[in-house]
PDB file of C-alpha atoms and ligand atoms in Angstrom:
ATOM      1  CA  MET S  25      46.460 -15.213 -48.754  1.00  0.00           C
ATOM      2  CA  GLU S  26      45.712 -11.695 -49.711  1.00  0.00           C
ATOM      3  CA  SER S  27      42.759 -11.467 -52.235  1.00  0.00           C
ATOM      4  CA  ALA S  28      41.808  -8.201 -53.736  1.00  0.00           C
ATOM      5  CA  LEU S  29      38.170  -8.145 -55.228  1.00  0.00           C
ATOM      6  CA  ASP S  30      38.149  -6.408 -58.635  1.00  0.00           C
ATOM      7  CA  TRP S  31      34.879  -4.585 -59.394  1.00  0.00           C
ATOM      8  CA  HIS S  32      33.473  -7.586 -61.506  1.00  0.00           C
ATOM      9  CA  GLN S  33      33.799  -9.742 -58.759  1.00  0.00           C
ATOM     10  CA  ALA S  34      32.420  -7.546 -56.157  1.00  0.00           C
ATOM     11  CA  LYS S  35      29.486  -6.851 -58.407  1.00  0.00           C
ATOM     12  CA  ALA S  36      28.987 -10.723 -59.098  1.00  0.00           C
ATOM     13  CA  LEU S  37      28.762 -11.177 -55.287  1.00  0.00           C
ATOM     14  CA  LEU S  38      26.309  -8.618 -54.738  1.00  0.00           C
ATOM     15  CA  ASP S  39      24.195  -9.741 -57.613  1.00  0.00           C
ATOM     16  CA  TRP S  40      24.269 -13.139 -55.866  1.00  0.00           C
ATOM     17  CA  GLN S  41      23.282 -11.844 -52.518  1.00  0.00           C
ATOM     18  CA  VAL S  42      20.538  -9.971 -54.328  1.00  0.00           C
ATOM     19  CA  GLU S  43      19.463 -13.277 -55.972  1.00  0.00           C
ATOM     20  CA  LEU S  44      19.284 -14.955 -52.371  1.00  0.00           C
ATOM     21  CA  GLY S  45      16.695 -12.207 -51.460  1.00  0.00           C
ATOM     22  CA  ALA S  46      18.870  -9.416 -49.919  1.00  0.00           C
ATOM     23  CA  THR S  47      17.220  -6.302 -50.030  1.00  0.00           C
ATOM     24  CA  GLU S  48      18.970  -4.120 -47.624  1.00  0.00           C
ATOM     25  CA  ALA S  49      22.163  -3.094 -46.103  1.00  0.00           C
ATOM     26  CA  ILE S  50      21.440  -3.826 -42.413  1.00  0.00           C
ATOM     27  CA  GLY S  51      24.726  -2.523 -40.800  1.00  0.00           C
ATOM     28  CA  ASP S  52      25.570   1.161 -40.294  1.00  0.00           C
ATOM     29  CA  ALA S  53      29.065   0.607 -41.394  1.00  0.00           C
ATOM     30  CA  PRO S  54      30.492  -1.570 -43.893  1.00  0.00           C
ATOM     31  CA  VAL S  55      32.491  -4.570 -42.115  1.00  0.00           C
ATOM     32  CA  ASN S  56      35.744  -6.051 -43.504  1.00  0.00           C
ATOM     33  CA  ARG S  57      35.296  -9.738 -42.804  1.00  0.00           C
ATOM     34  CA  PHE S  58      39.014 -10.286 -44.087  1.00  0.00           C
ATOM     35  CA  GLU S  59      40.202  -7.817 -41.454  1.00  0.00           C
ATOM     36  CA  LEU S  60      37.949  -9.692 -38.857  1.00  0.00           C
ATOM     37  CA  ALA S  61      39.411 -13.177 -39.847  1.00  0.00           C
ATOM     38  CA  LYS S  62      42.952 -11.837 -39.498  1.00  0.00           C
ATOM     39  CA  VAL S  63      42.539 -10.231 -36.025  1.00  0.00           C
ATOM     40  CA  ALA S  64      40.762 -13.368 -34.675  1.00  0.00           C
ATOM     41  CA  ALA S  65      43.818 -15.548 -35.981  1.00  0.00           C
ATOM     42  CA  ALA S  66      45.935 -13.306 -34.501  1.00  0.00           C
ATOM     43  CA  ALA S  67      44.393 -13.104 -30.889  1.00  0.00           C
ATOM     44  CA  ALA S  68      44.295 -17.028 -31.147  1.00  0.00           C
ATOM     45  CA  THR S  69      48.011 -17.181 -31.773  1.00  0.00           C
ATOM     46  CA  VAL S  70      49.369 -14.474 -29.438  1.00  0.00           C
ATOM     47  CA  ALA S  71      50.954 -16.376 -26.508  1.00  0.00           C
ATOM     48  CA  THR S  72      53.510 -13.908 -24.840  1.00  0.00           C
ATOM     49  CA  PRO S  73      52.692 -10.530 -22.893  1.00  0.00           C
ATOM     50  CA  ALA S  74      55.146  -8.838 -25.481  1.00  0.00           C
ATOM     51  CA  ALA S  75      53.154 -10.251 -28.372  1.00  0.00           C
ATOM     52  CA  ALA S  76      49.905  -9.087 -26.669  1.00  0.00           C
ATOM     53  CA  ALA S  77      51.154  -5.624 -26.464  1.00  0.00           C
ATOM     54  CA  ALA S  78      52.189  -5.703 -30.097  1.00  0.00           C
ATOM     55  CA  ARG S  79      48.529  -6.895 -30.982  1.00  0.00           C
ATOM     56  CA  PRO S  80      46.180  -4.016 -32.411  1.00  0.00           C
ATOM     57  CA  ALA S  81      43.801  -2.883 -29.556  1.00  0.00           C
ATOM     58  CA  ALA S  82      40.853  -3.137 -32.101  1.00  0.00           C
ATOM     59  CA  ILE S  83      39.830  -3.280 -35.766  1.00  0.00           C
ATOM     60  CA  SER S  84      40.460   0.083 -37.106  1.00  0.00           C
ATOM     61  CA  GLY S  85      37.278   0.882 -38.401  1.00  0.00           C
ATOM     62  CA  PRO S  86      35.030   3.582 -39.134  1.00  0.00           C
ATOM     63  CA  ALA S  87      34.158   4.131 -35.587  1.00  0.00           C
ATOM     64  CA  THR S  88      37.843   4.664 -34.624  1.00  0.00           C
ATOM     65  CA  ALA S  89      38.362   6.981 -37.567  1.00  0.00           C
ATOM     66  CA  ALA S  90      35.220   8.747 -36.832  1.00  0.00           C
ATOM     67  CA  ALA S  91      36.539   9.599 -33.291  1.00  0.00           C
ATOM     68  CA  GLU S  92      39.457  11.192 -34.447  1.00  0.00           C
ATOM     69  CA  VAL S  93      37.762  13.728 -36.710  1.00  0.00           C
ATOM     70  CA  ASP S  94      35.501  16.400 -35.557  1.00  0.00           C
ATOM     71  CA  ALA S  95      32.496  15.351 -38.091  1.00  0.00           C
ATOM     72  CA  VAL S  96      30.498  18.694 -37.366  1.00  0.00           C
ATOM     73  CA  ALA S  97      33.640  20.936 -37.577  1.00  0.00           C
ATOM     74  CA  LEU S  98      34.337  19.286 -41.142  1.00  0.00           C
ATOM     75  CA  ALA S  99      30.520  19.768 -41.741  1.00  0.00           C
ATOM     76  CA  ARG S 100      30.565  23.529 -40.980  1.00  0.00           C
ATOM     77  CA  ALA S 101      33.470  23.959 -43.088  1.00  0.00           C
ATOM     78  CA  ALA S 102      32.350  22.232 -46.088  1.00  0.00           C
ATOM     79  CA  ALA S 103      28.699  23.980 -45.869  1.00  0.00           C
ATOM     80  CA  GLY S 104      30.212  27.204 -45.307  1.00  0.00           C
ATOM     81  CA  ALA S 105      32.268  27.188 -48.371  1.00  0.00           C
ATOM     82  CA  ALA S 106      28.960  26.258 -50.467  1.00  0.00           C
ATOM     83  CA  GLY S 107      28.279  29.613 -52.536  1.00  0.00           C
ATOM     84  CA  ASP S 108      25.039  28.157 -53.872  1.00  0.00           C
ATOM     85  CA  LEU S 109      22.727  25.058 -53.766  1.00  0.00           C
ATOM     86  CA  VAL S 110      24.530  23.264 -56.469  1.00  0.00           C
ATOM     87  CA  GLY S 111      27.775  23.619 -54.518  1.00  0.00           C
ATOM     88  CA  LEU S 112      25.900  22.563 -51.190  1.00  0.00           C
ATOM     89  CA  GLN S 113      24.799  19.445 -52.922  1.00  0.00           C
ATOM     90  CA  ALA S 114      28.215  18.577 -54.216  1.00  0.00           C
ATOM     91  CA  ALA S 115      29.700  19.379 -50.651  1.00  0.00           C
ATOM     92  CA  LEU S 116      27.044  16.757 -49.215  1.00  0.00           C
ATOM     93  CA  ALA S 117      28.342  14.267 -51.831  1.00  0.00           C
ATOM     94  CA  ALA S 118      31.664  14.673 -50.981  1.00  0.00           C
ATOM     95  CA  TYR S 119      31.190  14.509 -47.170  1.00  0.00           C
ATOM     96  CA  GLU S 120      32.624  11.203 -46.062  1.00  0.00           C
ATOM     97  CA  HIS S 121      31.982  11.423 -42.267  1.00  0.00           C
ATOM     98  CA  CYS S 122      28.426  10.091 -42.048  1.00  0.00           C
ATOM     99  CA  GLU S 123      28.216   6.182 -42.183  1.00  0.00           C
ATOM    100  CA  LEU S 124      24.665   6.413 -43.401  1.00  0.00           C
ATOM    101  CA  LYS S 125      26.011   7.499 -46.820  1.00  0.00           C
ATOM    102  CA  ARG S 126      27.577   3.986 -47.104  1.00  0.00           C
ATOM    103  CA  GLY S 127      24.274   2.132 -47.083  1.00  0.00           C
ATOM    104  CA  ALA S 128      22.162   4.446 -49.407  1.00  0.00           C
ATOM    105  CA  ARG S 129      21.770   4.288 -52.910  1.00  0.00           C
ATOM    106  CA  HIS S 130      21.037   7.998 -53.560  1.00  0.00           C
ATOM    107  CA  LEU S 131      21.957  11.367 -51.940  1.00  0.00           C
ATOM    108  CA  VAL S 132      18.382  12.798 -51.541  1.00  0.00           C
ATOM    109  CA  PHE S 133      18.751  16.689 -51.591  1.00  0.00           C
ATOM    110  CA  ALA S 134      15.824  18.511 -52.168  1.00  0.00           C
ATOM    111  CA  ASP S 135      12.651  18.717 -54.592  1.00  0.00           C
ATOM    112  CA  GLY S 136      10.270  21.697 -55.596  1.00  0.00           C
ATOM    113  CA  ASP S 137      11.403  25.216 -56.088  1.00  0.00           C
ATOM    114  CA  PRO S 138      14.108  26.844 -54.062  1.00  0.00           C
ATOM    115  CA  ARG S 139      12.608  30.378 -54.705  1.00  0.00           C
ATOM    116  CA  ALA S 140       9.611  29.246 -52.816  1.00  0.00           C
ATOM    117  CA  ARG S 141       8.414  31.142 -49.603  1.00  0.00           C
ATOM    118  CA  VAL S 142       7.984  28.065 -47.565  1.00  0.00           C
ATOM    119  CA  MET S 143      10.645  25.581 -46.991  1.00  0.00           C
ATOM    120  CA  ILE S 144       9.550  22.118 -45.484  1.00  0.00           C
ATOM    121  CA  LEU S 145      12.203  20.372 -43.547  1.00  0.00           C
ATOM    122  CA  GLY S 146      11.556  16.379 -43.197  1.00  0.00           C
ATOM    123  CA  GLU S 147      13.316  13.661 -41.271  1.00  0.00           C
ATOM    124  CA  ALA S 148      15.069  11.243 -43.535  1.00  0.00           C
ATOM    125  CA  PRO S 149      14.485   9.506 -46.973  1.00  0.00           C
ATOM    126  CA  GLY S 150      12.668   6.066 -46.766  1.00  0.00           C
ATOM    127  CA  ARG S 151      12.707   3.290 -49.216  1.00  0.00           C
ATOM    128  CA  ASP S 152      10.980   5.263 -51.985  1.00  0.00           C
ATOM    129  CA  GLU S 153      13.043   8.232 -51.689  1.00  0.00           C
ATOM    130  CA  ASP S 154      16.268   6.612 -51.342  1.00  0.00           C
ATOM    131  CA  ARG S 155      15.399   4.510 -54.517  1.00  0.00           C
ATOM    132  CA  VAL S 156      14.267   7.681 -56.487  1.00  0.00           C
ATOM    133  CA  GLY S 157      16.622  10.251 -55.228  1.00  0.00           C
ATOM    134  CA  ARG S 158      13.873  12.892 -54.332  1.00  0.00           C
ATOM    135  CA  PRO S 159      12.267  13.464 -50.886  1.00  0.00           C
ATOM    136  CA  PHE S 160       8.847  12.620 -50.078  1.00  0.00           C
ATOM    137  CA  VAL S 161       7.817  10.572 -52.937  1.00  0.00           C
ATOM    138  CA  GLY S 162       6.376   7.509 -50.889  1.00  0.00           C
ATOM    139  CA  GLN S 163       2.815   7.464 -48.990  1.00  0.00           C
ATOM    140  CA  ALA S 164       3.658  10.146 -46.637  1.00  0.00           C
ATOM    141  CA  GLY S 165       4.868  12.546 -49.577  1.00  0.00           C
ATOM    142  CA  LYS S 166       1.595  11.800 -51.257  1.00  0.00           C
ATOM    143  CA  LEU S 167      -0.083  12.872 -48.225  1.00  0.00           C
ATOM    144  CA  LEU S 168       1.989  15.828 -47.754  1.00  0.00           C
ATOM    145  CA  ASP S 169       1.146  16.939 -51.307  1.00  0.00           C
ATOM    146  CA  ARG S 170      -2.529  16.685 -50.539  1.00  0.00           C
ATOM    147  CA  MET S 171      -2.150  18.774 -47.254  1.00  0.00           C
ATOM    148  CA  LEU S 172      -0.005  21.277 -49.163  1.00  0.00           C
ATOM    149  CA  ALA S 173      -2.707  21.401 -51.907  1.00  0.00           C
ATOM    150  CA  ALA S 174      -5.358  22.247 -49.432  1.00  0.00           C
ATOM    151  CA  ILE S 175      -3.761  25.506 -48.733  1.00  0.00           C
ATOM    152  CA  GLY S 176      -2.759  26.470 -52.516  1.00  0.00           C
ATOM    153  CA  LEU S 177       0.879  25.226 -52.564  1.00  0.00           C
ATOM    154  CA  ASP S 178       2.434  22.883 -54.847  1.00  0.00           C
ATOM    155  CA  ARG S 179       6.019  21.522 -55.272  1.00  0.00           C
ATOM    156  CA  THR S 180       5.577  21.560 -59.135  1.00  0.00           C
ATOM    157  CA  ALA S 181       3.989  25.015 -59.205  1.00  0.00           C
ATOM    158  CA  GLU S 182       6.038  27.473 -61.542  1.00  0.00           C
ATOM    159  CA  ASP S 183       4.644  30.581 -59.670  1.00  0.00           C
ATOM    160  CA  PRO S 184       7.112  30.975 -56.549  1.00  0.00           C
ATOM    161  CA  ALA S 185       4.169  32.298 -54.711  1.00  0.00           C
ATOM    162  CA  ARG S 186       2.497  28.693 -54.806  1.00  0.00           C
ATOM    163  CA  ALA S 187       5.649  26.807 -54.794  1.00  0.00           C
ATOM    164  CA  VAL S 188       7.374  24.928 -52.082  1.00  0.00           C
ATOM    165  CA  TYR S 189      10.589  23.775 -51.511  1.00  0.00           C
ATOM    166  CA  ILE S 190      11.166  20.502 -49.705  1.00  0.00           C
ATOM    167  CA  THR S 191      14.241  18.855 -48.110  1.00  0.00           C
ATOM    168  CA  ASN S 192      15.206  16.725 -45.270  1.00  0.00           C
ATOM    169  CA  VAL S 193      17.765  16.855 -42.152  1.00  0.00           C
ATOM    170  CA  LEU S 194      19.261  13.397 -43.459  1.00  0.00           C
ATOM    171  CA  PRO S 195      20.065  13.217 -46.923  1.00  0.00           C
ATOM    172  CA  TRP S 196      20.778   9.295 -46.809  1.00  0.00           C
ATOM    173  CA  ARG S 197      18.297   6.744 -45.751  1.00  0.00           C
ATOM    174  CA  PRO S 198      18.992   5.284 -42.376  1.00  0.00           C
ATOM    175  CA  PRO S 199      19.315   1.457 -42.304  1.00  0.00           C
ATOM    176  CA  GLN S 200      15.724   0.047 -41.803  1.00  0.00           C
ATOM    177  CA  ASN S 201      14.434   3.610 -41.476  1.00  0.00           C
ATOM    178  CA  ARG S 202      15.823   3.694 -38.035  1.00  0.00           C
ATOM    179  CA  ASP S 203      16.018   7.371 -36.444  1.00  0.00           C
ATOM    180  CA  PRO S 204      19.199   8.982 -36.971  1.00  0.00           C
ATOM    181  CA  ASP S 205      21.261   9.144 -33.745  1.00  0.00           C
ATOM    182  CA  PRO S 206      22.236  12.453 -32.335  1.00  0.00           C
ATOM    183  CA  ALA S 207      25.834  12.453 -33.767  1.00  0.00           C
ATOM    184  CA  GLU S 208      24.364  11.903 -37.068  1.00  0.00           C
ATOM    185  CA  ILE S 209      21.805  14.807 -36.711  1.00  0.00           C
ATOM    186  CA  ALA S 210      24.555  17.057 -35.390  1.00  0.00           C
ATOM    187  CA  MET S 211      26.916  16.587 -38.169  1.00  0.00           C
ATOM    188  CA  MET S 212      24.049  17.313 -40.689  1.00  0.00           C
ATOM    189  CA  VAL S 213      22.924  20.550 -39.053  1.00  0.00           C
ATOM    190  CA  PRO S 214      25.481  22.766 -40.642  1.00  0.00           C
ATOM    191  CA  PHE S 215      24.329  21.675 -43.991  1.00  0.00           C
ATOM    192  CA  VAL S 216      20.714  22.011 -43.183  1.00  0.00           C
ATOM    193  CA  GLU S 217      21.631  25.814 -41.794  1.00  0.00           C
ATOM    194  CA  ARG S 218      23.314  26.376 -44.944  1.00  0.00           C
ATOM    195  CA  HIS S 219      20.583  24.990 -47.016  1.00  0.00           C
ATOM    196  CA  VAL S 220      18.126  27.348 -45.499  1.00  0.00           C
ATOM    197  CA  ALA S 221      20.434  30.311 -45.864  1.00  0.00           C
ATOM    198  CA  LEU S 222      20.777  29.753 -49.477  1.00  0.00           C
ATOM    199  CA  ALA S 223      17.217  28.981 -50.432  1.00  0.00           C
ATOM    200  CA  ASN S 224      16.305  31.891 -48.133  1.00  0.00           C
ATOM    201  CA  PRO S 225      12.387  31.092 -47.449  1.00  0.00           C
ATOM    202  CA  ASP S 226      10.096  32.935 -45.601  1.00  0.00           C
ATOM    203  CA  LEU S 227       9.260  30.346 -43.243  1.00  0.00           C
ATOM    204  CA  VAL S 228      10.479  26.831 -42.344  1.00  0.00           C
ATOM    205  CA  VAL S 229       8.030  23.904 -41.408  1.00  0.00           C
ATOM    206  CA  LEU S 230       9.777  21.303 -38.927  1.00  0.00           C
ATOM    207  CA  MET S 231       8.015  18.197 -39.790  1.00  0.00           C
ATOM    208  CA  GLY S 232       8.339  15.908 -37.044  1.00  0.00           C
ATOM    209  CA  ASN S 233      10.876  15.092 -34.094  1.00  0.00           C
ATOM    210  CA  ILE S 234      13.997  15.034 -36.357  1.00  0.00           C
ATOM    211  CA  PRO S 235      13.732  18.540 -37.598  1.00  0.00           C
ATOM    212  CA  CYS S 236      12.878  19.833 -34.172  1.00  0.00           C
ATOM    213  CA  MET S 237      16.350  17.964 -32.790  1.00  0.00           C
ATOM    214  CA  ALA S 238      18.074  19.647 -35.762  1.00  0.00           C
ATOM    215  CA  GLY S 239      16.600  23.072 -35.742  1.00  0.00           C
ATOM    216  CA  LEU S 240      15.330  23.680 -31.848  1.00  0.00           C
ATOM    217  CA  GLY S 241      17.441  21.174 -29.976  1.00  0.00           C
ATOM    218  CA  GLN S 242      14.424  19.516 -28.638  1.00  0.00           C
ATOM    219  CA  ARG S 243      11.827  16.895 -29.528  1.00  0.00           C
ATOM    220  CA  GLY S 244       8.289  16.330 -28.367  1.00  0.00           C
ATOM    221  CA  ILE S 245       6.346  17.259 -31.410  1.00  0.00           C
ATOM    222  CA  LEU S 246       3.093  16.807 -29.977  1.00  0.00           C
ATOM    223  CA  LYS S 247       3.768  19.452 -27.595  1.00  0.00           C
ATOM    224  CA  LEU S 248       5.695  21.680 -29.888  1.00  0.00           C
ATOM    225  CA  ARG S 249       3.200  21.380 -33.044  1.00  0.00           C
ATOM    226  CA  GLY S 250       1.054  24.478 -33.793  1.00  0.00           C
ATOM    227  CA  HIS S 251       3.369  27.049 -31.938  1.00  0.00           C
ATOM    228  CA  TRP S 252       5.485  29.370 -34.112  1.00  0.00           C
ATOM    229  CA  THR S 253       9.139  29.670 -33.068  1.00  0.00           C
ATOM    230  CA  GLU S 254      12.292  30.233 -34.703  1.00  0.00           C
ATOM    231  CA  ALA S 255      14.812  27.720 -36.297  1.00  0.00           C
ATOM    232  CA  PHE S 256      17.834  28.380 -38.541  1.00  0.00           C
ATOM    233  CA  GLY S 257      17.002  32.247 -38.403  1.00  0.00           C
ATOM    234  CA  ARG S 258      13.611  32.053 -39.500  1.00  0.00           C
ATOM    235  CA  PRO S 259       9.984  31.948 -38.225  1.00  0.00           C
ATOM    236  CA  ALA S 260       9.281  28.162 -38.182  1.00  0.00           C
ATOM    237  CA  LEU S 261       6.346  25.915 -37.524  1.00  0.00           C
ATOM    238  CA  PRO S 262       6.492  22.419 -35.900  1.00  0.00           C
ATOM    239  CA  MET S 263       4.188  20.022 -37.411  1.00  0.00           C
ATOM    240  CA  VAL S 264       3.369  16.153 -36.988  1.00  0.00           C
ATOM    241  CA  HIS S 265       4.933  14.164 -39.648  1.00  0.00           C
ATOM    242  CA  PRO S 266       2.386  13.038 -42.465  1.00  0.00           C
ATOM    243  CA  ALA S 267       3.733   9.494 -41.866  1.00  0.00           C
ATOM    244  CA  TYR S 268       2.233   9.936 -38.198  1.00  0.00           C
ATOM    245  CA  LEU S 269      -1.131  11.124 -39.733  1.00  0.00           C
ATOM    246  CA  LEU S 270      -1.288   7.916 -41.873  1.00  0.00           C
ATOM    247  CA  ARG S 271      -1.086   6.091 -38.691  1.00  0.00           C
ATOM    248  CA  MET S 272      -3.287   8.467 -36.515  1.00  0.00           C
ATOM    249  CA  PRO S 273      -5.910   9.900 -38.863  1.00  0.00           C
ATOM    250  CA  GLN S 274      -7.455  11.629 -35.645  1.00  0.00           C
ATOM    251  CA  ALA S 275      -4.479  13.775 -35.406  1.00  0.00           C
ATOM    252  CA  LYS S 276      -5.352  15.277 -38.957  1.00  0.00           C
ATOM    253  CA  HIS S 277      -7.545  18.240 -37.470  1.00  0.00           C
ATOM    254  CA  GLU S 278      -4.670  19.557 -35.775  1.00  0.00           C
ATOM    255  CA  ALA S 279      -2.514  19.413 -38.663  1.00  0.00           C
ATOM    256  CA  TRP S 280      -5.256  21.371 -40.575  1.00  0.00           C
ATOM    257  CA  ALA S 281      -4.968  23.969 -37.738  1.00  0.00           C
ATOM    258  CA  ASP S 282      -1.327  24.062 -38.762  1.00  0.00           C
ATOM    259  CA  LEU S 283      -1.760  24.326 -42.390  1.00  0.00           C
ATOM    260  CA  LEU S 284      -4.266  27.247 -41.965  1.00  0.00           C
ATOM    261  CA  ALA S 285      -1.841  29.176 -39.656  1.00  0.00           C
ATOM    262  CA  ILE S 286       1.013  28.716 -42.546  1.00  0.00           C
ATOM    263  CA  LYS S 287      -1.489  30.203 -44.993  1.00  0.00           C
ATOM    264  CA  ALA S 288      -2.387  33.113 -42.447  1.00  0.00           C
ATOM    265  CA  ARG S 289       1.147  33.712 -42.096  1.00  0.00           C
ATOM    266  CA  LEU S 290       1.801  33.714 -45.756  1.00  0.00           C
ATOM    267  CA  ALA S 291      -1.107  36.203 -46.462  1.00  0.00           C
ATOM    268  CA  GLY S 292      -0.237  38.493 -43.553  1.00  0.00           C
TER     269      GLY S 292
HETATM  270  N1  LIG F 324       9.830  10.972 -44.393  1.00  0.00           N
HETATM  271  C1  LIG F 324      10.717  12.197 -44.591  1.00  0.00           C
HETATM  272  O1  LIG F 324      10.635  12.879 -43.611  1.00  0.00           O
HETATM  273  N2  LIG F 324      11.350  12.540 -45.759  1.00  0.00           N
HETATM  274  C2  LIG F 324      11.051  11.957 -46.961  1.00  0.00           C
HETATM  275  O2  LIG F 324      11.816  12.177 -47.812  1.00  0.00           O
HETATM  276  C3  LIG F 324      10.293  10.783 -46.932  1.00  0.00           C
HETATM  277  C4  LIG F 324       9.629  10.403 -45.621  1.00  0.00           C
END
């Protein structure tokens, strides 16, 4: 029997799962269990070769659909059409080809002042950022704020000379904070490129491996850090991620050297 859940039934089922203790969506893509049951039943009853040929080869789900569209080309077109940051945020919100979007609570776009000379590019929202809808608000974000304060920068500053602009490669939280896969990074690169072009900072800080993948096509942050390079058409400095510094405080002196390099560059 076909059953279509209405909004209220769906909400009640979701509330029930939350009450049972479910706190996260653990799959990248939603699974339609009604379809699974139908396909399993069809597989069990198919007896003849003709019937087998008529059977669908696979459940037509997001993976099949993703293979049929060029997600990167669509991202490029959507990002390229955005004439300002508000338009870019709307283009991201309307982009349907990244499965991470389905498991995220919020699109985490940016924080700080887009007029700032320094643009920080992080990896992806974590649990706190997903809940609040702003980048770097958890423990790593608090450390980032202290690091920036040490060189006179502040995401809440009204003076653009002291301000910073902060965003991430991924605007949606990956389930369980896993690393985004190469296809997910690739489809976000056009949005990041456009984001940098529209914000027009003097320099970009690539905070961690994922921004290095997006901006330089390579990872290996411990080797890359501290060496000025170019990413998205701007001078760029790879730095270790503050989450790494929370786990490895002994790496803080290198991060301090990188912060001083940023300060010197801004003064020069
Ligand atoms: N780590 C990131 O890279 N970005 C955030 O927004 C939060 C944690």
